[in-house]
mmCIF file with all atom_site columns, C-alpha atoms in Angstrom:
data_model
loop_
_atom_site.group_PDB
_atom_site.id
_atom_site.type_symbol
_atom_site.label_atom_id
_atom_site.label_alt_id
_atom_site.label_comp_id
_atom_site.label_asym_id
_atom_site.label_entity_id
_atom_site.label_seq_id
_atom_site.pdbx_PDB_ins_code
_atom_site.Cartn_x
_atom_site.Cartn_y
_atom_site.Cartn_z
_atom_site.occupancy
_atom_site.B_iso_or_equiv
_atom_site.pdbx_formal_charge
_atom_site.auth_seq_id
_atom_site.auth_comp_id
_atom_site.auth_asym_id
_atom_site.auth_atom_id
_atom_site.pdbx_PDB_model_num
ATOM 1   C CA . UNK C 1 1   ? 25.702  29.679  -25.414 1.00 41.00 ? 3   UNK C CA 1
ATOM 2   C CA . UNK C 1 2   ? 22.081  28.629  -25.272 1.00 34.00 ? 4   UNK C CA 1
ATOM 3   C CA . UNK C 1 3   ? 22.733  25.835  -28.153 1.00 35.00 ? 5   UNK C CA 1
ATOM 4   C CA . UNK C 1 4   ? 25.502  24.387  -26.089 1.00 35.00 ? 6   UNK C CA 1
ATOM 5   C CA . UNK C 1 5   ? 23.423  24.042  -23.003 1.00 33.00 ? 7   UNK C CA 1
ATOM 6   C CA . UNK C 1 6   ? 20.599  22.353  -24.931 1.00 32.00 ? 8   UNK C CA 1
ATOM 7   C CA . UNK C 1 7   ? 23.089  19.971  -26.630 1.00 31.00 ? 9   UNK C CA 1
ATOM 8   C CA . UNK C 1 8   ? 24.687  19.145  -23.466 1.00 38.00 ? 10  UNK C CA 1
ATOM 9   C CA . UNK C 1 9   ? 21.215  18.587  -21.762 1.00 32.00 ? 11  UNK C CA 1
ATOM 10  C CA . UNK C 1 10  ? 20.359  16.515  -24.883 1.00 35.00 ? 12  UNK C CA 1
ATOM 11  C CA . UNK C 1 11  ? 23.604  14.377  -24.718 1.00 32.00 ? 13  UNK C CA 1
ATOM 12  C CA . UNK C 1 12  ? 23.290  14.014  -20.785 1.00 33.00 ? 14  UNK C CA 1
ATOM 13  C CA . UNK C 1 13  ? 19.383  12.681  -21.179 1.00 33.00 ? 15  UNK C CA 1
ATOM 14  C CA . UNK C 1 14  ? 20.598  10.394  -24.167 1.00 34.00 ? 16  UNK C CA 1
ATOM 15  C CA . UNK C 1 15  ? 23.482  8.761   -22.366 1.00 34.00 ? 17  UNK C CA 1
ATOM 16  C CA . UNK C 1 16  ? 21.278  8.599   -19.321 1.00 37.00 ? 18  UNK C CA 1
ATOM 17  C CA . UNK C 1 17  ? 18.770  6.719   -21.153 1.00 35.00 ? 19  UNK C CA 1
ATOM 18  C CA . UNK C 1 18  ? 21.067  4.231   -22.991 1.00 36.00 ? 20  UNK C CA 1
ATOM 19  C CA . UNK C 1 19  ? 22.775  3.194   -19.714 1.00 40.00 ? 21  UNK C CA 1
ATOM 20  C CA . UNK C 1 20  ? 19.587  1.777   -18.429 1.00 45.00 ? 22  UNK C CA 1
ATOM 21  C CA . UNK C 1 21  ? 18.656  -1.649  -19.645 1.00 42.00 ? 23  UNK C CA 1
ATOM 22  C CA . UNK C 1 22  ? 15.562  -3.666  -19.134 1.00 44.00 ? 24  UNK C CA 1
ATOM 23  C CA . UNK C 1 23  ? 17.458  -6.035  -16.930 1.00 43.00 ? 25  UNK C CA 1
ATOM 24  C CA . UNK C 1 24  ? 18.310  -3.362  -14.378 1.00 41.00 ? 26  UNK C CA 1
ATOM 25  C CA . UNK C 1 25  ? 15.870  -3.568  -11.324 1.00 42.00 ? 27  UNK C CA 1
ATOM 26  C CA . UNK C 1 26  ? 13.681  -6.082  -13.044 1.00 42.00 ? 28  UNK C CA 1
ATOM 27  C CA . UNK C 1 27  ? 10.321  -5.357  -11.649 1.00 40.00 ? 29  UNK C CA 1
ATOM 28  C CA . UNK C 1 28  ? 7.711   -7.955  -12.191 1.00 43.00 ? 30  UNK C CA 1
ATOM 29  C CA . UNK C 1 29  ? 5.215   -6.766  -14.875 1.00 56.00 ? 31  UNK C CA 1
ATOM 30  C CA . UNK C 1 30  ? 1.970   -8.485  -13.961 1.00 81.00 ? 32  UNK C CA 1
ATOM 31  C CA . UNK C 1 31  ? 0.226   -10.777 -11.321 1.00 85.00 ? 33  UNK C CA 1
ATOM 32  C CA . UNK C 1 32  ? 1.674   -14.032 -12.774 1.00 85.00 ? 34  UNK C CA 1
ATOM 33  C CA . UNK C 1 33  ? 4.975   -12.628 -11.821 1.00 90.00 ? 35  UNK C CA 1
ATOM 34  C CA . UNK C 1 34  ? 4.139   -10.979 -8.649  1.00 93.00 ? 36  UNK C CA 1
ATOM 35  C CA . UNK C 1 35  ? 2.540   -13.935 -7.140  1.00 96.00 ? 37  UNK C CA 1
ATOM 36  C CA . UNK C 1 36  ? 5.363   -16.333 -7.513  1.00 97.00 ? 38  UNK C CA 1
ATOM 37  C CA . UNK C 1 37  ? 6.966   -16.915 -3.817  1.00 97.00 ? 39  UNK C CA 1
ATOM 38  C CA . UNK C 1 38  ? 5.541   -17.716 -0.441  1.00 97.00 ? 40  UNK C CA 1
ATOM 39  C CA . UNK C 1 39  ? 2.742   -15.874 1.154   1.00 97.00 ? 41  UNK C CA 1
ATOM 40  C CA . UNK C 1 40  ? 1.228   -16.032 4.815   1.00 97.00 ? 42  UNK C CA 1
ATOM 41  C CA . UNK C 1 41  ? -2.433  -14.998 5.514   1.00 96.00 ? 43  UNK C CA 1
ATOM 42  C CA . UNK C 1 42  ? -2.185  -12.192 8.220   1.00 96.00 ? 44  UNK C CA 1
ATOM 43  C CA . UNK C 1 43  ? -5.648  -10.771 8.415   1.00 95.00 ? 45  UNK C CA 1
ATOM 44  C CA . UNK C 1 44  ? -9.044  -11.625 7.416   1.00 94.00 ? 46  UNK C CA 1
ATOM 45  C CA . UNK C 1 45  ? -12.104 -9.285  7.017   1.00 96.00 ? 47  UNK C CA 1
ATOM 46  C CA . UNK C 1 46  ? -15.560 -10.961 6.554   1.00 96.00 ? 48  UNK C CA 1
ATOM 47  C CA . UNK C 1 47  ? -18.887 -9.283  5.659   1.00 96.00 ? 49  UNK C CA 1
ATOM 48  C CA . UNK C 1 48  ? -21.964 -11.250 5.771   1.00 96.00 ? 50  UNK C CA 1
ATOM 49  C CA . UNK C 1 49  ? -25.291 -9.633  4.215   1.00 96.00 ? 51  UNK C CA 1
ATOM 50  C CA . UNK C 1 50  ? -29.016 -10.712 4.177   1.00 94.00 ? 52  UNK C CA 1
ATOM 51  C CA . UNK C 1 51  ? -31.313 -9.305  1.726   1.00 89.00 ? 53  UNK C CA 1
ATOM 52  C CA . UNK C 1 52  ? -28.434 -6.749  0.716   1.00 87.00 ? 54  UNK C CA 1
ATOM 53  C CA . UNK C 1 53  ? -28.248 -5.513  4.253   1.00 93.00 ? 55  UNK C CA 1
ATOM 54  C CA . UNK C 1 54  ? -24.992 -5.909  6.267   1.00 95.00 ? 56  UNK C CA 1
ATOM 55  C CA . UNK C 1 55  ? -25.772 -7.910  9.252   1.00 94.00 ? 57  UNK C CA 1
ATOM 56  C CA . UNK C 1 56  ? -22.429 -8.758  10.665  1.00 92.00 ? 58  UNK C CA 1
ATOM 57  C CA . UNK C 1 57  ? -18.679 -7.892  9.841   1.00 91.00 ? 59  UNK C CA 1
ATOM 58  C CA . UNK C 1 58  ? -15.470 -9.219  11.222  1.00 91.00 ? 60  UNK C CA 1
ATOM 59  C CA . UNK C 1 59  ? -13.051 -6.575  10.469  1.00 90.00 ? 61  UNK C CA 1
ATOM 60  C CA . UNK C 1 60  ? -9.369  -7.192  11.354  1.00 90.00 ? 62  UNK C CA 1
ATOM 61  C CA . UNK C 1 61  ? -9.086  -10.782 12.324  1.00 92.00 ? 63  UNK C CA 1
ATOM 62  C CA . UNK C 1 62  ? -5.744  -11.444 13.038  1.00 94.00 ? 64  UNK C CA 1
ATOM 63  C CA . UNK C 1 63  ? -5.658  -14.931 11.501  1.00 91.00 ? 65  UNK C CA 1
ATOM 64  C CA . UNK C 1 64  ? -1.780  -15.238 11.801  1.00 88.00 ? 66  UNK C CA 1
ATOM 65  C CA . UNK C 1 65  ? -2.087  -15.348 15.663  1.00 91.00 ? 67  UNK C CA 1
ATOM 66  C CA . UNK C 1 66  ? -4.510  -18.394 15.535  1.00 91.00 ? 68  UNK C CA 1
ATOM 67  C CA . UNK C 1 67  ? -3.102  -20.333 12.529  1.00 92.00 ? 69  UNK C CA 1
ATOM 68  C CA . UNK C 1 68  ? -0.251  -20.748 10.287  1.00 93.00 ? 70  UNK C CA 1
ATOM 69  C CA . UNK C 1 69  ? -1.916  -20.296 6.796   1.00 94.00 ? 71  UNK C CA 1
ATOM 70  C CA . UNK C 1 70  ? 0.800   -20.397 4.231   1.00 96.00 ? 72  UNK C CA 1
ATOM 71  C CA . UNK C 1 71  ? 0.605   -20.539 0.528   1.00 96.00 ? 73  UNK C CA 1
ATOM 72  C CA . UNK C 1 72  ? 3.570   -21.142 -1.933  1.00 97.00 ? 74  UNK C CA 1
ATOM 73  C CA . UNK C 1 73  ? 3.032   -20.150 -5.752  1.00 97.00 ? 75  UNK C CA 1
ATOM 74  C CA . UNK C 1 74  ? 5.535   -21.502 -8.110  1.00 97.00 ? 76  UNK C CA 1
ATOM 75  C CA . UNK C 1 75  ? 6.616   -20.048 -11.671 1.00 96.00 ? 77  UNK C CA 1
ATOM 76  C CA . UNK C 1 76  ? 5.449   -23.593 -13.022 1.00 97.00 ? 78  UNK C CA 1
ATOM 77  C CA . UNK C 1 77  ? 1.888   -22.829 -11.901 1.00 97.00 ? 79  UNK C CA 1
ATOM 78  C CA . UNK C 1 78  ? 2.008   -25.515 -9.014  1.00 98.00 ? 80  UNK C CA 1
ATOM 79  C CA . UNK C 1 79  ? 1.176   -24.275 -5.619  1.00 97.00 ? 81  UNK C CA 1
ATOM 80  C CA . UNK C 1 80  ? 1.070   -25.730 -1.991  1.00 97.00 ? 82  UNK C CA 1
ATOM 81  C CA . UNK C 1 81  ? -1.178  -24.711 0.721   1.00 96.00 ? 83  UNK C CA 1
ATOM 82  C CA . UNK C 1 82  ? -0.314  -25.300 4.448   1.00 96.00 ? 84  UNK C CA 1
ATOM 83  C CA . UNK C 1 83  ? -2.622  -24.605 7.586   1.00 95.00 ? 85  UNK C CA 1
ATOM 84  C CA . UNK C 1 84  ? -1.844  -25.434 11.087  1.00 94.00 ? 86  UNK C CA 1
ATOM 85  C CA . UNK C 1 85  ? -4.299  -24.426 13.908  1.00 93.00 ? 87  UNK C CA 1
ATOM 86  C CA . UNK C 1 86  ? -2.179  -22.647 16.532  1.00 92.00 ? 88  UNK C CA 1
ATOM 87  C CA . UNK C 1 87  ? -5.058  -22.765 19.168  1.00 92.00 ? 89  UNK C CA 1
ATOM 88  C CA . UNK C 1 88  ? -5.558  -26.615 19.076  1.00 92.00 ? 90  UNK C CA 1
ATOM 89  C CA . UNK C 1 89  ? -2.503  -28.768 19.242  1.00 88.00 ? 91  UNK C CA 1
ATOM 90  C CA . UNK C 1 90  ? -4.703  -31.712 18.328  1.00 91.00 ? 92  UNK C CA 1
ATOM 91  C CA . UNK C 1 91  ? -6.026  -30.183 14.965  1.00 91.00 ? 93  UNK C CA 1
ATOM 92  C CA . UNK C 1 92  ? -5.398  -31.707 11.911  1.00 92.00 ? 94  UNK C CA 1
ATOM 93  C CA . UNK C 1 93  ? -2.466  -30.145 9.854   1.00 95.00 ? 95  UNK C CA 1
ATOM 94  C CA . UNK C 1 94  ? -3.409  -29.587 6.221   1.00 95.00 ? 96  UNK C CA 1
ATOM 95  C CA . UNK C 1 95  ? -0.594  -29.666 3.542   1.00 96.00 ? 97  UNK C CA 1
ATOM 96  C CA . UNK C 1 96  ? -1.928  -29.951 0.052   1.00 96.00 ? 98  UNK C CA 1
ATOM 97  C CA . UNK C 1 97  ? -0.593  -29.381 -3.580  1.00 97.00 ? 99  UNK C CA 1
ATOM 98  C CA . UNK C 1 98  ? -2.222  -28.285 -6.543  1.00 97.00 ? 100 UNK C CA 1
ATOM 99  C CA . UNK C 1 99  ? -2.097  -26.046 -9.527  1.00 98.00 ? 101 UNK C CA 1
ATOM 100 C CA . UNK C 1 100 ? -3.091  -22.263 -10.165 1.00 97.00 ? 102 UNK C CA 1
ATOM 101 C CA . UNK C 1 101 ? -3.807  -19.980 -13.047 1.00 96.00 ? 103 UNK C CA 1
ATOM 102 C CA . UNK C 1 102 ? -4.215  -16.212 -13.252 1.00 95.00 ? 104 UNK C CA 1
ATOM 103 C CA . UNK C 1 103 ? -6.317  -14.159 -15.886 1.00 94.00 ? 105 UNK C CA 1
ATOM 104 C CA . UNK C 1 104 ? -5.911  -10.606 -15.092 1.00 92.00 ? 106 UNK C CA 1
ATOM 105 C CA . UNK C 1 105 ? -6.902  -10.214 -11.517 1.00 94.00 ? 107 UNK C CA 1
ATOM 106 C CA . UNK C 1 106 ? -8.616  -13.539 -11.118 1.00 95.00 ? 108 UNK C CA 1
ATOM 107 C CA . UNK C 1 107 ? -6.712  -16.433 -9.448  1.00 96.00 ? 109 UNK C CA 1
ATOM 108 C CA . UNK C 1 108 ? -8.191  -19.902 -10.014 1.00 97.00 ? 110 UNK C CA 1
ATOM 109 C CA . UNK C 1 109 ? -6.601  -22.661 -7.767  1.00 96.00 ? 111 UNK C CA 1
ATOM 110 C CA . UNK C 1 110 ? -7.333  -26.475 -7.483  1.00 97.00 ? 112 UNK C CA 1
ATOM 111 C CA . UNK C 1 111 ? -6.416  -28.203 -4.353  1.00 95.00 ? 113 UNK C CA 1
ATOM 112 C CA . UNK C 1 112 ? -7.502  -31.853 -3.739  1.00 92.00 ? 114 UNK C CA 1
ATOM 113 C CA . UNK C 1 113 ? -9.832  -31.701 -6.813  1.00 94.00 ? 115 UNK C CA 1
ATOM 114 C CA . UNK C 1 114 ? -11.763 -28.685 -5.337  1.00 95.00 ? 116 UNK C CA 1
ATOM 115 C CA . UNK C 1 115 ? -11.274 -25.414 -7.393  1.00 97.00 ? 117 UNK C CA 1
ATOM 116 C CA . UNK C 1 116 ? -11.641 -22.026 -6.004  1.00 95.00 ? 118 UNK C CA 1
ATOM 117 C CA . UNK C 1 117 ? -11.728 -18.497 -7.816  1.00 96.00 ? 119 UNK C CA 1
ATOM 118 C CA . UNK C 1 118 ? -10.622 -15.403 -5.994  1.00 96.00 ? 120 UNK C CA 1
ATOM 119 C CA . UNK C 1 119 ? -10.177 -11.636 -7.082  1.00 97.00 ? 121 UNK C CA 1
ATOM 120 C CA . UNK C 1 120 ? -6.776  -10.348 -6.611  1.00 96.00 ? 122 UNK C CA 1
ATOM 121 C CA . UNK C 1 121 ? -7.788  -6.766  -5.317  1.00 96.00 ? 123 UNK C CA 1
ATOM 122 C CA . UNK C 1 122 ? -4.169  -5.612  -5.215  1.00 95.00 ? 124 UNK C CA 1
ATOM 123 C CA . UNK C 1 123 ? -0.654  -7.177  -5.060  1.00 95.00 ? 125 UNK C CA 1
ATOM 124 C CA . UNK C 1 124 ? 2.814   -5.833  -4.635  1.00 94.00 ? 126 UNK C CA 1
ATOM 125 C CA . UNK C 1 125 ? 6.227   -7.288  -4.015  1.00 94.00 ? 127 UNK C CA 1
ATOM 126 C CA . UNK C 1 126 ? 5.419   -7.520  -0.325  1.00 96.00 ? 128 UNK C CA 1
ATOM 127 C CA . UNK C 1 127 ? 1.556   -7.497  0.219   1.00 96.00 ? 129 UNK C CA 1
ATOM 128 C CA . UNK C 1 128 ? -1.430  -9.143  -1.353  1.00 96.00 ? 130 UNK C CA 1
ATOM 129 C CA . UNK C 1 129 ? -5.151  -8.565  -0.916  1.00 97.00 ? 131 UNK C CA 1
ATOM 130 C CA . UNK C 1 130 ? -7.458  -11.243 -2.235  1.00 97.00 ? 132 UNK C CA 1
ATOM 131 C CA . UNK C 1 131 ? -11.319 -11.502 -2.257  1.00 97.00 ? 133 UNK C CA 1
ATOM 132 C CA . UNK C 1 132 ? -13.403 -14.632 -1.985  1.00 96.00 ? 134 UNK C CA 1
ATOM 133 C CA . UNK C 1 133 ? -16.950 -14.110 -2.654  1.00 95.00 ? 135 UNK C CA 1
ATOM 134 C CA . UNK C 1 134 ? -19.516 -12.904 -2.703  1.00 95.00 ? 136 UNK C CA 1
ATOM 135 C CA . UNK C 1 135 ? -20.741 -16.469 -2.048  1.00 95.00 ? 137 UNK C CA 1
ATOM 136 C CA . UNK C 1 136 ? -24.359 -17.483 -1.205  1.00 95.00 ? 138 UNK C CA 1
ATOM 137 C CA . UNK C 1 137 ? -25.099 -19.758 1.768   1.00 93.00 ? 139 UNK C CA 1
ATOM 138 C CA . UNK C 1 138 ? -27.880 -20.900 3.807   1.00 92.00 ? 140 UNK C CA 1
ATOM 139 C CA . UNK C 1 139 ? -28.243 -21.405 7.362   1.00 91.00 ? 141 UNK C CA 1
ATOM 140 C CA . UNK C 1 140 ? -31.612 -22.228 9.374   1.00 91.00 ? 142 UNK C CA 1
ATOM 141 C CA . UNK C 1 141 ? -33.691 -21.545 6.338   1.00 91.00 ? 143 UNK C CA 1
ATOM 142 C CA . UNK C 1 142 ? -32.263 -18.117 5.806   1.00 91.00 ? 144 UNK C CA 1
ATOM 143 C CA . UNK C 1 143 ? -30.247 -17.148 2.760   1.00 93.00 ? 145 UNK C CA 1
ATOM 144 C CA . UNK C 1 144 ? -27.018 -15.044 3.292   1.00 96.00 ? 146 UNK C CA 1
ATOM 145 C CA . UNK C 1 145 ? -24.222 -13.544 1.126   1.00 96.00 ? 147 UNK C CA 1
ATOM 146 C CA . UNK C 1 146 ? -20.578 -13.654 2.511   1.00 96.00 ? 148 UNK C CA 1
ATOM 147 C CA . UNK C 1 147 ? -17.463 -11.868 1.283   1.00 96.00 ? 149 UNK C CA 1
ATOM 148 C CA . UNK C 1 148 ? -14.080 -12.518 2.660   1.00 96.00 ? 150 UNK C CA 1
ATOM 149 C CA . UNK C 1 149 ? -10.930 -10.401 2.122   1.00 97.00 ? 151 UNK C CA 1
ATOM 150 C CA . UNK C 1 150 ? -7.521  -12.074 2.705   1.00 96.00 ? 152 UNK C CA 1
ATOM 151 C CA . UNK C 1 151 ? -4.702  -9.907  3.494   1.00 97.00 ? 153 UNK C CA 1
ATOM 152 C CA . UNK C 1 152 ? -1.194  -11.761 2.842   1.00 97.00 ? 154 UNK C CA 1
ATOM 153 C CA . UNK C 1 153 ? 2.197   -10.696 3.362   1.00 97.00 ? 155 UNK C CA 1
ATOM 154 C CA . UNK C 1 154 ? 5.162   -12.282 1.386   1.00 97.00 ? 156 UNK C CA 1
ATOM 155 C CA . UNK C 1 155 ? 7.428   -14.423 3.499   1.00 95.00 ? 157 UNK C CA 1
#
């Protein structure tokens, strides 16, 4: 009886595995596949440091309430960037096309001959978090470092 149970269990598992194909529920396997599509910037977190001391942070800035900031990544490695200020109807609308590449979790994109590099902290079928920086800048003779995190939703 025990042999029959084990044989039945083995056949059930074997048949169950053989009925699954790699095309069933195709899940993207890497960032190159996951990034393809339309994304909207929803929230920004910004951290500013001076001499390695946090001096200001803007956490949870609801970017989507003030601007339509949209990115469209295509499978052929081209992209579009759209920005419309919702607070100022006279502000210029930006609509640019460019190219991008991904190496691991590093996203490099070029728009209007300007290249930016960001780190993909996490990405799923519906959400993405990218990090820009740390970048150094100077203001009134003082040196600072800024890191900005962008939280995007797939549209």
